[in-house]
PDB file of C-alpha atoms in Angstrom:
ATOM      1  CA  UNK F   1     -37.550  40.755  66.521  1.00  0.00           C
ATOM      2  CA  UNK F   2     -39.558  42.884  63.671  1.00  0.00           C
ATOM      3  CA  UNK F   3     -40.817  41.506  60.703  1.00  0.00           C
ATOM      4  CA  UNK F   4     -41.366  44.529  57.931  1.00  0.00           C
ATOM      5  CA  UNK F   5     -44.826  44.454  56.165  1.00  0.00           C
ATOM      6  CA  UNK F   6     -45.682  42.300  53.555  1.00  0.00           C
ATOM      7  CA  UNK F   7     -43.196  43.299  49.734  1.00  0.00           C
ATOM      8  CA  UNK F   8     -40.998  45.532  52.741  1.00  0.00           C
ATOM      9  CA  UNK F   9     -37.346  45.324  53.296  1.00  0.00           C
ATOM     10  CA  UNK F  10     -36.477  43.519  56.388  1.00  0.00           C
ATOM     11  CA  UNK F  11     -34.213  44.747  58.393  1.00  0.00           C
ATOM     12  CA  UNK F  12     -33.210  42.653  61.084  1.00  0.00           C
ATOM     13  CA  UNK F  13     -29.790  41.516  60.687  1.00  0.00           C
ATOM     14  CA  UNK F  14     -28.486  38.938  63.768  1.00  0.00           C
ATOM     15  CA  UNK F  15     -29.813  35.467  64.987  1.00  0.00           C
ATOM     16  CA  UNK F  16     -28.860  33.482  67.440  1.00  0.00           C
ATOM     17  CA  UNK F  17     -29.750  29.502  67.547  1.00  0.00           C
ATOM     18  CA  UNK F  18     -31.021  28.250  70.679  1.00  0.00           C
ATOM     19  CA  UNK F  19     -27.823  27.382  72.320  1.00  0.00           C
ATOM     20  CA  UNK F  20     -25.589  29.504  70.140  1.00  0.00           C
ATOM     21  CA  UNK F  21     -22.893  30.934  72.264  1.00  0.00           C
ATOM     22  CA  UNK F  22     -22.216  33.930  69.504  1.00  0.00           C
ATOM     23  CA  UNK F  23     -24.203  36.180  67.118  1.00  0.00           C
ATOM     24  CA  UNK F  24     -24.304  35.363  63.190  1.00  0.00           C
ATOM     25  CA  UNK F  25     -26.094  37.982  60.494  1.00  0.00           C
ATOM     26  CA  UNK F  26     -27.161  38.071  57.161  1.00  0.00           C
ATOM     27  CA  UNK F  27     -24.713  39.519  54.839  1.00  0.00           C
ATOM     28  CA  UNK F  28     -25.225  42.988  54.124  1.00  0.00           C
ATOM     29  CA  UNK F  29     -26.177  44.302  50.429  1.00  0.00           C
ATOM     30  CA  UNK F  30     -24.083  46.081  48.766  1.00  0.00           C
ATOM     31  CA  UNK F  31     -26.821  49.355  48.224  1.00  0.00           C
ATOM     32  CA  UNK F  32     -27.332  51.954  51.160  1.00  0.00           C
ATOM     33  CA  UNK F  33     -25.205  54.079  53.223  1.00  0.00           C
ATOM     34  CA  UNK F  34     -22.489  51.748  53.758  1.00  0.00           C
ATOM     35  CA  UNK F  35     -21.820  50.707  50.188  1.00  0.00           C
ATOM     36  CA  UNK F  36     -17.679  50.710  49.265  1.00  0.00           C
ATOM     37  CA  UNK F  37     -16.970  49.704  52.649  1.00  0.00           C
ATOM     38  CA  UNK F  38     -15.879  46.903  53.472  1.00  0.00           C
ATOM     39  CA  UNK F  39     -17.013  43.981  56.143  1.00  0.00           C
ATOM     40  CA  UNK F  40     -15.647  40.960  57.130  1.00  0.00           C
ATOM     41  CA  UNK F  41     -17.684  37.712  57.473  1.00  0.00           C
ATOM     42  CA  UNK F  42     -17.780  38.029  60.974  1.00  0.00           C
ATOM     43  CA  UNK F  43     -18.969  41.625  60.679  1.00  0.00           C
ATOM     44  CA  UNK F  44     -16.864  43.789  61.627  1.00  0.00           C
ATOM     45  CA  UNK F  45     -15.724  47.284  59.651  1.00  0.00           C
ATOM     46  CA  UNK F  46     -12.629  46.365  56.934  1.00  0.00           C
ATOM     47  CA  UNK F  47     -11.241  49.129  55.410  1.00  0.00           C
ATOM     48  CA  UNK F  48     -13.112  51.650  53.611  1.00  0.00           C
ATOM     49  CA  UNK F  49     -12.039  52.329  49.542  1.00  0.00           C
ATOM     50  CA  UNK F  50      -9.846  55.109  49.937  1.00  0.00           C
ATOM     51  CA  UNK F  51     -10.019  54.934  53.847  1.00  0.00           C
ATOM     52  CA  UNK F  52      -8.424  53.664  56.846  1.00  0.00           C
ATOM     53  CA  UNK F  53      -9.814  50.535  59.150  1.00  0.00           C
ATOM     54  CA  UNK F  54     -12.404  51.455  61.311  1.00  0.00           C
ATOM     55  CA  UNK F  55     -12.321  50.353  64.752  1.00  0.00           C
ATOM     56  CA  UNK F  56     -15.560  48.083  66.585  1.00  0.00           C
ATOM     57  CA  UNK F  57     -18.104  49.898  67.125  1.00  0.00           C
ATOM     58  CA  UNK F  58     -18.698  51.221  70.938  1.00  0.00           C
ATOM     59  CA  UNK F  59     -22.008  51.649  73.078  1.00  0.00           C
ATOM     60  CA  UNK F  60     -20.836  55.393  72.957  1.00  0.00           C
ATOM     61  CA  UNK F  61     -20.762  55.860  68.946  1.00  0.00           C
ATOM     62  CA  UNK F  62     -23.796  55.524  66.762  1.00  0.00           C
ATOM     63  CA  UNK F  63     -25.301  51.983  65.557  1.00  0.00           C
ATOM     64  CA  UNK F  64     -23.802  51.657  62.248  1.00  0.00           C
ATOM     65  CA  UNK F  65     -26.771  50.974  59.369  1.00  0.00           C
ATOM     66  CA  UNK F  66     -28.250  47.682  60.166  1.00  0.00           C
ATOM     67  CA  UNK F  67     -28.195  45.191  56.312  1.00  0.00           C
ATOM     68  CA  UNK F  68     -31.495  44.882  54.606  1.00  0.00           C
ATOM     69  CA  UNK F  69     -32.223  41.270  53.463  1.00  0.00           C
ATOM     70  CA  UNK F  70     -33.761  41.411  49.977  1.00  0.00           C
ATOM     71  CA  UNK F  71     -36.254  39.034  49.724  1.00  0.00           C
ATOM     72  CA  UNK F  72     -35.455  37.575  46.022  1.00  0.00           C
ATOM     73  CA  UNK F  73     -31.856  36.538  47.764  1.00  0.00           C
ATOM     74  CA  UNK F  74     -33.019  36.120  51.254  1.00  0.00           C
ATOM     75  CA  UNK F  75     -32.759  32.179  50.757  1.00  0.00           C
ATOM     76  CA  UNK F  76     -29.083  32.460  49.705  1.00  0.00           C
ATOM     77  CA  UNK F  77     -28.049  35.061  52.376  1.00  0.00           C
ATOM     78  CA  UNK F  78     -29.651  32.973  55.050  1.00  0.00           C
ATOM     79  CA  UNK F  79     -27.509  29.779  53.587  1.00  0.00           C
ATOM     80  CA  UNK F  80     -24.493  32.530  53.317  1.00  0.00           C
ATOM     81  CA  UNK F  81     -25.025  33.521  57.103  1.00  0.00           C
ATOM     82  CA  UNK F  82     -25.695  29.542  58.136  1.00  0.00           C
ATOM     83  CA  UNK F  83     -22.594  28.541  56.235  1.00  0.00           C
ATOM     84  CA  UNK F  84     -20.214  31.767  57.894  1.00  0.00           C
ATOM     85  CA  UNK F  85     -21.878  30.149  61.781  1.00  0.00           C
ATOM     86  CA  UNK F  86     -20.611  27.039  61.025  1.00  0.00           C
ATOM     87  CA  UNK F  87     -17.322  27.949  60.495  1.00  0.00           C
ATOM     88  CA  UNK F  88     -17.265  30.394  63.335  1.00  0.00           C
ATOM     89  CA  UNK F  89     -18.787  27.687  65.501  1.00  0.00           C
ATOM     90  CA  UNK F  90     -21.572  29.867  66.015  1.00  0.00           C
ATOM     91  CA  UNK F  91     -24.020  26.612  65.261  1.00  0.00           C
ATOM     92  CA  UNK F  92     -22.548  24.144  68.094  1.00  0.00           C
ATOM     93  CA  UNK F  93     -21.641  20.501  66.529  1.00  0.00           C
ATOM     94  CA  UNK F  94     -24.582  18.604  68.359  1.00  0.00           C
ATOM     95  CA  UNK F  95     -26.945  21.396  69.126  1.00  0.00           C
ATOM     96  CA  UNK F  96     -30.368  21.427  67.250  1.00  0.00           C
ATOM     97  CA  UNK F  97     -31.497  23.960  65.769  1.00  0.00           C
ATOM     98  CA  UNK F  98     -35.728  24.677  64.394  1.00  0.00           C
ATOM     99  CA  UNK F  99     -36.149  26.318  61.259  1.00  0.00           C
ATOM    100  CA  UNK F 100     -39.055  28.545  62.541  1.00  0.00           C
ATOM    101  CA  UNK F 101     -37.126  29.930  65.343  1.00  0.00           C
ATOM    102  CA  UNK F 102     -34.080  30.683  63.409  1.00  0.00           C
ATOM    103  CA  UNK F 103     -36.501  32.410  61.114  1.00  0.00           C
ATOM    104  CA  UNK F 104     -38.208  34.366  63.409  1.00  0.00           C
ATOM    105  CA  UNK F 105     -34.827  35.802  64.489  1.00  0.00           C
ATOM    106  CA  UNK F 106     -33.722  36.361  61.124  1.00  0.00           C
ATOM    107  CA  UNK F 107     -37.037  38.097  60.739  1.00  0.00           C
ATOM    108  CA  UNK F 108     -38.171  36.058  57.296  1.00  0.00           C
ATOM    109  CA  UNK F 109     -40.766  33.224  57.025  1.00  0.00           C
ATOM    110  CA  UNK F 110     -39.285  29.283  58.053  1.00  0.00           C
ATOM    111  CA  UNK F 111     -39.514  28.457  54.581  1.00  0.00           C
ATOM    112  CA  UNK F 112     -35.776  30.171  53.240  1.00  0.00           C
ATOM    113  CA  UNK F 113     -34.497  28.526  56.308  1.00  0.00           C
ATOM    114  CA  UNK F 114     -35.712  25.625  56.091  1.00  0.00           C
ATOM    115  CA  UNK F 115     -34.333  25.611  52.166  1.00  0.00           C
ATOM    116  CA  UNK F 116     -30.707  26.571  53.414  1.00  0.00           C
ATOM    117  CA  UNK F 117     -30.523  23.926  56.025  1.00  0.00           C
ATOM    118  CA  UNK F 118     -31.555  21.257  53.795  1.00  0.00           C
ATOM    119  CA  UNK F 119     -29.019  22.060  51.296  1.00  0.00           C
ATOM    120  CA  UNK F 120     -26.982  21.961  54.474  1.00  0.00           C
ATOM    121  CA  UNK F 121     -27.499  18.347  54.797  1.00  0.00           C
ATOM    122  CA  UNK F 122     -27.130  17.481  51.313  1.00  0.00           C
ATOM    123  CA  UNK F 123     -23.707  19.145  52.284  1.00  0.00           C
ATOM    124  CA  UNK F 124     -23.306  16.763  55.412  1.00  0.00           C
ATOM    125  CA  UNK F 125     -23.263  19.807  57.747  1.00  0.00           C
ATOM    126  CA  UNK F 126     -26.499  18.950  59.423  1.00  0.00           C
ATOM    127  CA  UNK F 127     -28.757  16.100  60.075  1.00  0.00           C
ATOM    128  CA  UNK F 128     -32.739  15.720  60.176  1.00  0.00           C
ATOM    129  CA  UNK F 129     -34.367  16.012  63.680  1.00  0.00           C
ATOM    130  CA  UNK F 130     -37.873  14.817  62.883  1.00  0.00           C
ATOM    131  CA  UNK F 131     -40.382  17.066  64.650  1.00  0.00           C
ATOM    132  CA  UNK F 132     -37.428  19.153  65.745  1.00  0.00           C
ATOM    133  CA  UNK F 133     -35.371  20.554  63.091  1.00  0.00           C
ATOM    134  CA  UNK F 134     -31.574  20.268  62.453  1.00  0.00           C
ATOM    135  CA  UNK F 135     -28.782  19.189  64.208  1.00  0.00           C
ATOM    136  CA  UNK F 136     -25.409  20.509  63.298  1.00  0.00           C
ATOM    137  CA  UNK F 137     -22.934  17.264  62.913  1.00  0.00           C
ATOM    138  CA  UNK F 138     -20.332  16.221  65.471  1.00  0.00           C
ATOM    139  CA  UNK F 139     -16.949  15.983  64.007  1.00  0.00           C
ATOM    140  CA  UNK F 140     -13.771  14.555  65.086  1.00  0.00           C
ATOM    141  CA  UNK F 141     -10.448  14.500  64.860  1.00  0.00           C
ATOM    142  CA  UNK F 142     -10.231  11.024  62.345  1.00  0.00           C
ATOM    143  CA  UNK F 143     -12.914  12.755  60.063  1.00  0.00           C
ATOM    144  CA  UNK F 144     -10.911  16.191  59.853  1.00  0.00           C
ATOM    145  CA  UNK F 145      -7.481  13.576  58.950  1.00  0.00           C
ATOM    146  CA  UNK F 146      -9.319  11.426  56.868  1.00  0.00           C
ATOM    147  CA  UNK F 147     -10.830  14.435  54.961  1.00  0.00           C
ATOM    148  CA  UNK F 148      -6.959  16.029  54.318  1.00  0.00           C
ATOM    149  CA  UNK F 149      -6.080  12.542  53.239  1.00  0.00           C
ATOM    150  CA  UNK F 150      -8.611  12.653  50.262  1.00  0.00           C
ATOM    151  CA  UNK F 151      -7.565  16.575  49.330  1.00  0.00           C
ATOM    152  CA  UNK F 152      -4.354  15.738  49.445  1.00  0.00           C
ATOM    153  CA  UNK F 153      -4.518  12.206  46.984  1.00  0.00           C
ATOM    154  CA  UNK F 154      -6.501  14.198  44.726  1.00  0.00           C
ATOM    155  CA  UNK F 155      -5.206  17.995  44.653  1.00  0.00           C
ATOM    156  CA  UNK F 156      -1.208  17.163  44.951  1.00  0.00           C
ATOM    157  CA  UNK F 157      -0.886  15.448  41.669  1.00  0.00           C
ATOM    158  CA  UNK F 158      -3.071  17.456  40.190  1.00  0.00           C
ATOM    159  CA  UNK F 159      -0.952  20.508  41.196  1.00  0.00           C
ATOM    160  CA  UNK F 160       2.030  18.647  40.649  1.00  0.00           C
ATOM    161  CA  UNK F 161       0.735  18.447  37.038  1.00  0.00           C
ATOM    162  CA  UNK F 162       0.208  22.233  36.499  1.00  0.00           C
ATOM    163  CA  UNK F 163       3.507  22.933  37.922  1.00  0.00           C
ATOM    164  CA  UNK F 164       5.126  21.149  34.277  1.00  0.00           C
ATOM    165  CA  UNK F 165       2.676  22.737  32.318  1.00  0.00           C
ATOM    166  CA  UNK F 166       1.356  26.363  33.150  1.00  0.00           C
ATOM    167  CA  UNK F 167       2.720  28.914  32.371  1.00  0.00           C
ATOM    168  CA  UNK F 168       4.713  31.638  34.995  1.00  0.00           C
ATOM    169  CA  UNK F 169       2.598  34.685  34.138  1.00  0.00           C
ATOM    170  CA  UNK F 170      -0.907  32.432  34.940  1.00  0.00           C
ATOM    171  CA  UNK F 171       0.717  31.827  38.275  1.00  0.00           C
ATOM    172  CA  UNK F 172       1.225  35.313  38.699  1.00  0.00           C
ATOM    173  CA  UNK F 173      -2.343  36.536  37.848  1.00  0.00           C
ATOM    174  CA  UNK F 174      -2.846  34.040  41.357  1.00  0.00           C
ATOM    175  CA  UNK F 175      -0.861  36.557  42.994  1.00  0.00           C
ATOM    176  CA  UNK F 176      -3.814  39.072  44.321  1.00  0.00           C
ATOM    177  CA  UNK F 177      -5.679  35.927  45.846  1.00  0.00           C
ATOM    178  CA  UNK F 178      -2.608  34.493  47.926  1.00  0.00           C
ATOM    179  CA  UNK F 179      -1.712  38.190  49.030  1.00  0.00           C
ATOM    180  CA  UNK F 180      -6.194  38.376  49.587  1.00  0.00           C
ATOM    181  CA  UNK F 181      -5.501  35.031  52.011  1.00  0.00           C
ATOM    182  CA  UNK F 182      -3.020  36.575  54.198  1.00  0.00           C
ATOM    183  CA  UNK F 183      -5.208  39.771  54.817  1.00  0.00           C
ATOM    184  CA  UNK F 184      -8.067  37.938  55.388  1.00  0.00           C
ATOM    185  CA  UNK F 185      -6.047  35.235  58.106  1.00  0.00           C
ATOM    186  CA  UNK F 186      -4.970  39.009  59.458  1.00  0.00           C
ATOM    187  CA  UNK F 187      -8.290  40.113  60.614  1.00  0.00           C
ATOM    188  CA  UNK F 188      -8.914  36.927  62.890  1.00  0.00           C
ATOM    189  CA  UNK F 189     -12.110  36.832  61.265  1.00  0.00           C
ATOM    190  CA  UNK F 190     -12.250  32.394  60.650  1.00  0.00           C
ATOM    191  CA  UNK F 191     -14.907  33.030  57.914  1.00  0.00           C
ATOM    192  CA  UNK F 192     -12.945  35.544  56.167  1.00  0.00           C
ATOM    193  CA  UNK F 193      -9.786  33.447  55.742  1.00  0.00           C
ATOM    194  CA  UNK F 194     -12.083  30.291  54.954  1.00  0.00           C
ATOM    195  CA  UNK F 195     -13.531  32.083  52.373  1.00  0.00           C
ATOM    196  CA  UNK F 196     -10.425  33.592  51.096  1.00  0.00           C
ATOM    197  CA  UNK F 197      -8.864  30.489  51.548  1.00  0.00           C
ATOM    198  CA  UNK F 198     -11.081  28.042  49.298  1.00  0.00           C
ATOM    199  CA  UNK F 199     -10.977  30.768  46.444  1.00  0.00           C
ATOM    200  CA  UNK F 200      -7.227  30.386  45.747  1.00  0.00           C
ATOM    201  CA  UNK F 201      -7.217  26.735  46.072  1.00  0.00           C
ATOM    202  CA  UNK F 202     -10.836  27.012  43.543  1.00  0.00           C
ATOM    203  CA  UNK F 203      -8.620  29.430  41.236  1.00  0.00           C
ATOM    204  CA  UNK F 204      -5.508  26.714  41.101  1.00  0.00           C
ATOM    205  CA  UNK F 205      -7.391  24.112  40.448  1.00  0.00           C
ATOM    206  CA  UNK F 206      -9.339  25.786  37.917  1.00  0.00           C
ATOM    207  CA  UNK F 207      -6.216  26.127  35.520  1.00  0.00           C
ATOM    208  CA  UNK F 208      -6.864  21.724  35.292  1.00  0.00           C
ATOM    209  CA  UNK F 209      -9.878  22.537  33.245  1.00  0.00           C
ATOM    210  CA  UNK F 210     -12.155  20.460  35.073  1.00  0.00           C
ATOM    211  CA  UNK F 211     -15.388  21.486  36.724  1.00  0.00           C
ATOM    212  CA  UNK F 212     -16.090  18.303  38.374  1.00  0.00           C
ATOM    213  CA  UNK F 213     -12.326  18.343  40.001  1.00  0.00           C
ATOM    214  CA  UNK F 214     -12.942  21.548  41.125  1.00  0.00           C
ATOM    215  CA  UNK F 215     -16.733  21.100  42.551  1.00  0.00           C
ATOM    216  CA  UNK F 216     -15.098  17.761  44.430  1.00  0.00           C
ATOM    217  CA  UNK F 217     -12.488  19.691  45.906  1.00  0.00           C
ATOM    218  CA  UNK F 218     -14.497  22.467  47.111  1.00  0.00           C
ATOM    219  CA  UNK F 219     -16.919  20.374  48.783  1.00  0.00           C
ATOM    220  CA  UNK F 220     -14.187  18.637  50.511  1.00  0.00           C
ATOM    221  CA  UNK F 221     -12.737  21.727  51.562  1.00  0.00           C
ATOM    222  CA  UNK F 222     -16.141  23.174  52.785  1.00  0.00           C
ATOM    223  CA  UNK F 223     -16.260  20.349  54.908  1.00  0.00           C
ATOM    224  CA  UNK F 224     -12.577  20.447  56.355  1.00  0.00           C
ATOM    225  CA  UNK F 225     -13.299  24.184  57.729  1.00  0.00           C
ATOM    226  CA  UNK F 226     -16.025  22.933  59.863  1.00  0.00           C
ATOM    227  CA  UNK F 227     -14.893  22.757  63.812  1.00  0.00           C
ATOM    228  CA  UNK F 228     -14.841  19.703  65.693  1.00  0.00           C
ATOM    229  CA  UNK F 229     -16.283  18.700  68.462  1.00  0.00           C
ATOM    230  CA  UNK F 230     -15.467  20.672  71.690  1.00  0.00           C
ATOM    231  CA  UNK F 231     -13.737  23.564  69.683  1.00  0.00           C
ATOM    232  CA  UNK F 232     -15.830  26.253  70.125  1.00  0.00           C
ATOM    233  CA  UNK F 233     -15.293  29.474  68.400  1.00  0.00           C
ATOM    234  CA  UNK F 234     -11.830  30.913  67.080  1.00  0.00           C
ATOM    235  CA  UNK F 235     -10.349  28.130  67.943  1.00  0.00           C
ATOM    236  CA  UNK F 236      -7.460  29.162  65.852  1.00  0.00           C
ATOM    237  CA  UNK F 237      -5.765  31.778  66.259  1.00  0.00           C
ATOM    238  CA  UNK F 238      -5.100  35.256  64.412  1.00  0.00           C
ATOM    239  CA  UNK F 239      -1.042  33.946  63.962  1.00  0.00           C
ATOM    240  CA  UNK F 240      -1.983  30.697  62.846  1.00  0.00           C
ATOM    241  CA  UNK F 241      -4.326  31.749  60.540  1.00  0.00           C
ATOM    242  CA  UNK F 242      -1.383  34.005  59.359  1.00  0.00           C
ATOM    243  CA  UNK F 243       0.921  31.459  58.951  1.00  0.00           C
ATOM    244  CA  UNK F 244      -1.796  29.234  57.209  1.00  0.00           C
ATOM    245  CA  UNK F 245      -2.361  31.947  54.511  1.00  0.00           C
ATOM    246  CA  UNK F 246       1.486  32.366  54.044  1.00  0.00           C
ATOM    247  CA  UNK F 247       2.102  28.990  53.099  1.00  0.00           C
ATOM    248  CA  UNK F 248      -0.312  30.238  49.638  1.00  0.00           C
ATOM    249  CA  UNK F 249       2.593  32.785  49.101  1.00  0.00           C
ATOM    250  CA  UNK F 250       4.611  29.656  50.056  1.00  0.00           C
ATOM    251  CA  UNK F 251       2.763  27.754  47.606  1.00  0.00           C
ATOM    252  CA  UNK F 252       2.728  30.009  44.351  1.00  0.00           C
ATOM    253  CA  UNK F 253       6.413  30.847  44.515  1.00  0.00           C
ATOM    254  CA  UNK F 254       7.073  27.044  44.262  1.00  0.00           C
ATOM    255  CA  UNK F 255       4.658  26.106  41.459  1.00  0.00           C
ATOM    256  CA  UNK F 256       6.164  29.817  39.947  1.00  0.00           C
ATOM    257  CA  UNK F 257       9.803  28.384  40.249  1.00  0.00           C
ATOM    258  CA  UNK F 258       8.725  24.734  39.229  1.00  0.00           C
ATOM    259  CA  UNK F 259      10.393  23.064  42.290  1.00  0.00           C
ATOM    260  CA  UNK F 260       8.128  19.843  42.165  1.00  0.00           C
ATOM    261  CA  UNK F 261       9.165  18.590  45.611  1.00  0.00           C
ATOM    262  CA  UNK F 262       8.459  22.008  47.227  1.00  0.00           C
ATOM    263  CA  UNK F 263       5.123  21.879  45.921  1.00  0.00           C
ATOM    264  CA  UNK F 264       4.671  18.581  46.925  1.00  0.00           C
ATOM    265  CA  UNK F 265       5.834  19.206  50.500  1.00  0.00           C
ATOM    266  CA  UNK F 266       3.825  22.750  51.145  1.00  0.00           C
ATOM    267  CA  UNK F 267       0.596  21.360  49.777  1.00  0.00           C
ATOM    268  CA  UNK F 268       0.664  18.044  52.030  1.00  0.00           C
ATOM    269  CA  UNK F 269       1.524  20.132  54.812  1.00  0.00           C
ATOM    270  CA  UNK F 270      -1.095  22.773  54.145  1.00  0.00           C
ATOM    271  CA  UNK F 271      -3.860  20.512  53.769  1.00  0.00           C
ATOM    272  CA  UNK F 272      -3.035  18.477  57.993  1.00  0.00           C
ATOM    273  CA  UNK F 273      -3.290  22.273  58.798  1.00  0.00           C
ATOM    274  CA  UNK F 274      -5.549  23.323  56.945  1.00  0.00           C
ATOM    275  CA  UNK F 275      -8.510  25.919  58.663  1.00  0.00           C
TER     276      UNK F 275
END
């Protein structure tokens, strides 16, 4: 792995944890020659503005550009690219994982890293290995249950709610992030539709006007996309994802049409299958 010189660019863009069984990056900026196009979380080619989808990339085609982290963001790219493993099982529930080796991969000092993976376990993700570093927290299937029990108690009524009292053309300005869900669940990509996913639900619960509703909720949904024990990566598949992201379509035409129990229904069923 390089390291660029001191106030240089870095340029190294994939690291893999001790044990991990895949690659995960850092985010690409949006500068260079590959700005306007673009790339899922799990890094492949999207479509380019204006273009068609680009297939993977091939050992007989060129290396596309590699991302430059920019060092007064490389802290929140490296939590960006921890948080996008997670989901993608990329960090293995009860593998450990040191700071200064994940750094030297990402090609940036252990200090960023060591920042993101704290916040990490402020977030319950990861635990403290004294001496060691971090080890990413097994989860089973009573904690994923008991975790759409609580969304569900506290986002149903609350959606319930907005159903008597927003108006139609607010649910319709939602329309662009349910129709963003079911693109994202149709590139297989698990970070994408997470993502994708926990902005609508952010964006309905936002019309509630209340920031510490909507910082609960997000946490607890953060936490429901991680995999559980034994899952491994893309777990889920590209047609459940699908029909995951088409219950938001689901979703909005109901709270559109103010059918209470529909809402009530999709919503309780969304969150037991939630990513």
């Amino acid at each position: 792995m390089k390291q660029g010189t001191q106030g240089s660019a870095v340029t190294e863009d994939a690291v893999t944890g001790p044990a991990a069984a895949g690659r995960f990056r850092v985010p690409a900026q949006p500068a260079g020659p590959d700005a306007g196009r673009e790339r899922d979380r799990c890094g492949r080619p999207g479509r380019a503005e204006g273009g068609a989808a680009r297939g993977e990339h091939t050992h007989g085609e060129p290396a596309p550009p590699r991302p430059v982290v920019q060092r007064s963001s490389v802290r929140g790219q490296v939590l960006d690219a921890l948080r996008t493993a997670l989901v993608t099982g990329d960090l293995r529930p009860g593998e450990v994982y040191s700071a200064p080796v994940l750094a030297e991969r990402f090609g940036v000092s252990a200090t960023p890293v060591r920042e993101a993976m704290q916040q990490l376990a402020l977030e319950g993700a990861v635990e403290v290995v004294p001496n060691r570093g971090f080890r990413v927290v097994e989860r089973g299937a009573r904690e994923l249950a008991e975790l759409a029990e609580i969304r569900a108690l506290i986002e149903v009524p609350v959606m319930v709610r907005l159903a008597r009292t927003v108006p139609v053309e607010r649910w319709a300005e939602l329309r662009p992030l349910a129709e963003a869900t079911v693109r994202a669940a149709s590139s297989g990509c698990r970070a994408t539709y997470a993502e994708a996913d926990r902005a609508f639900h952010r964006a309905v619960l936002a019309l509630a006007g209340n920031e510490q509703l909507v910082r609960i909720a997000e946490d607890l949904h953060r936490r429901a996309q991680w995999p559980l024990v034994g899952s491994g990566p893309g777990v889920r598949g590209r047609a459940e994802l699908v029909a995951d992201a088409h219950e938001h379509t689901a979703l909005l035409d109901a709270l559109i049409a103010g059918d209470l129990d529909v809402v009530r229904s999709l919503v309780g069923e969304h969150f037991h299958g939630a990513v």
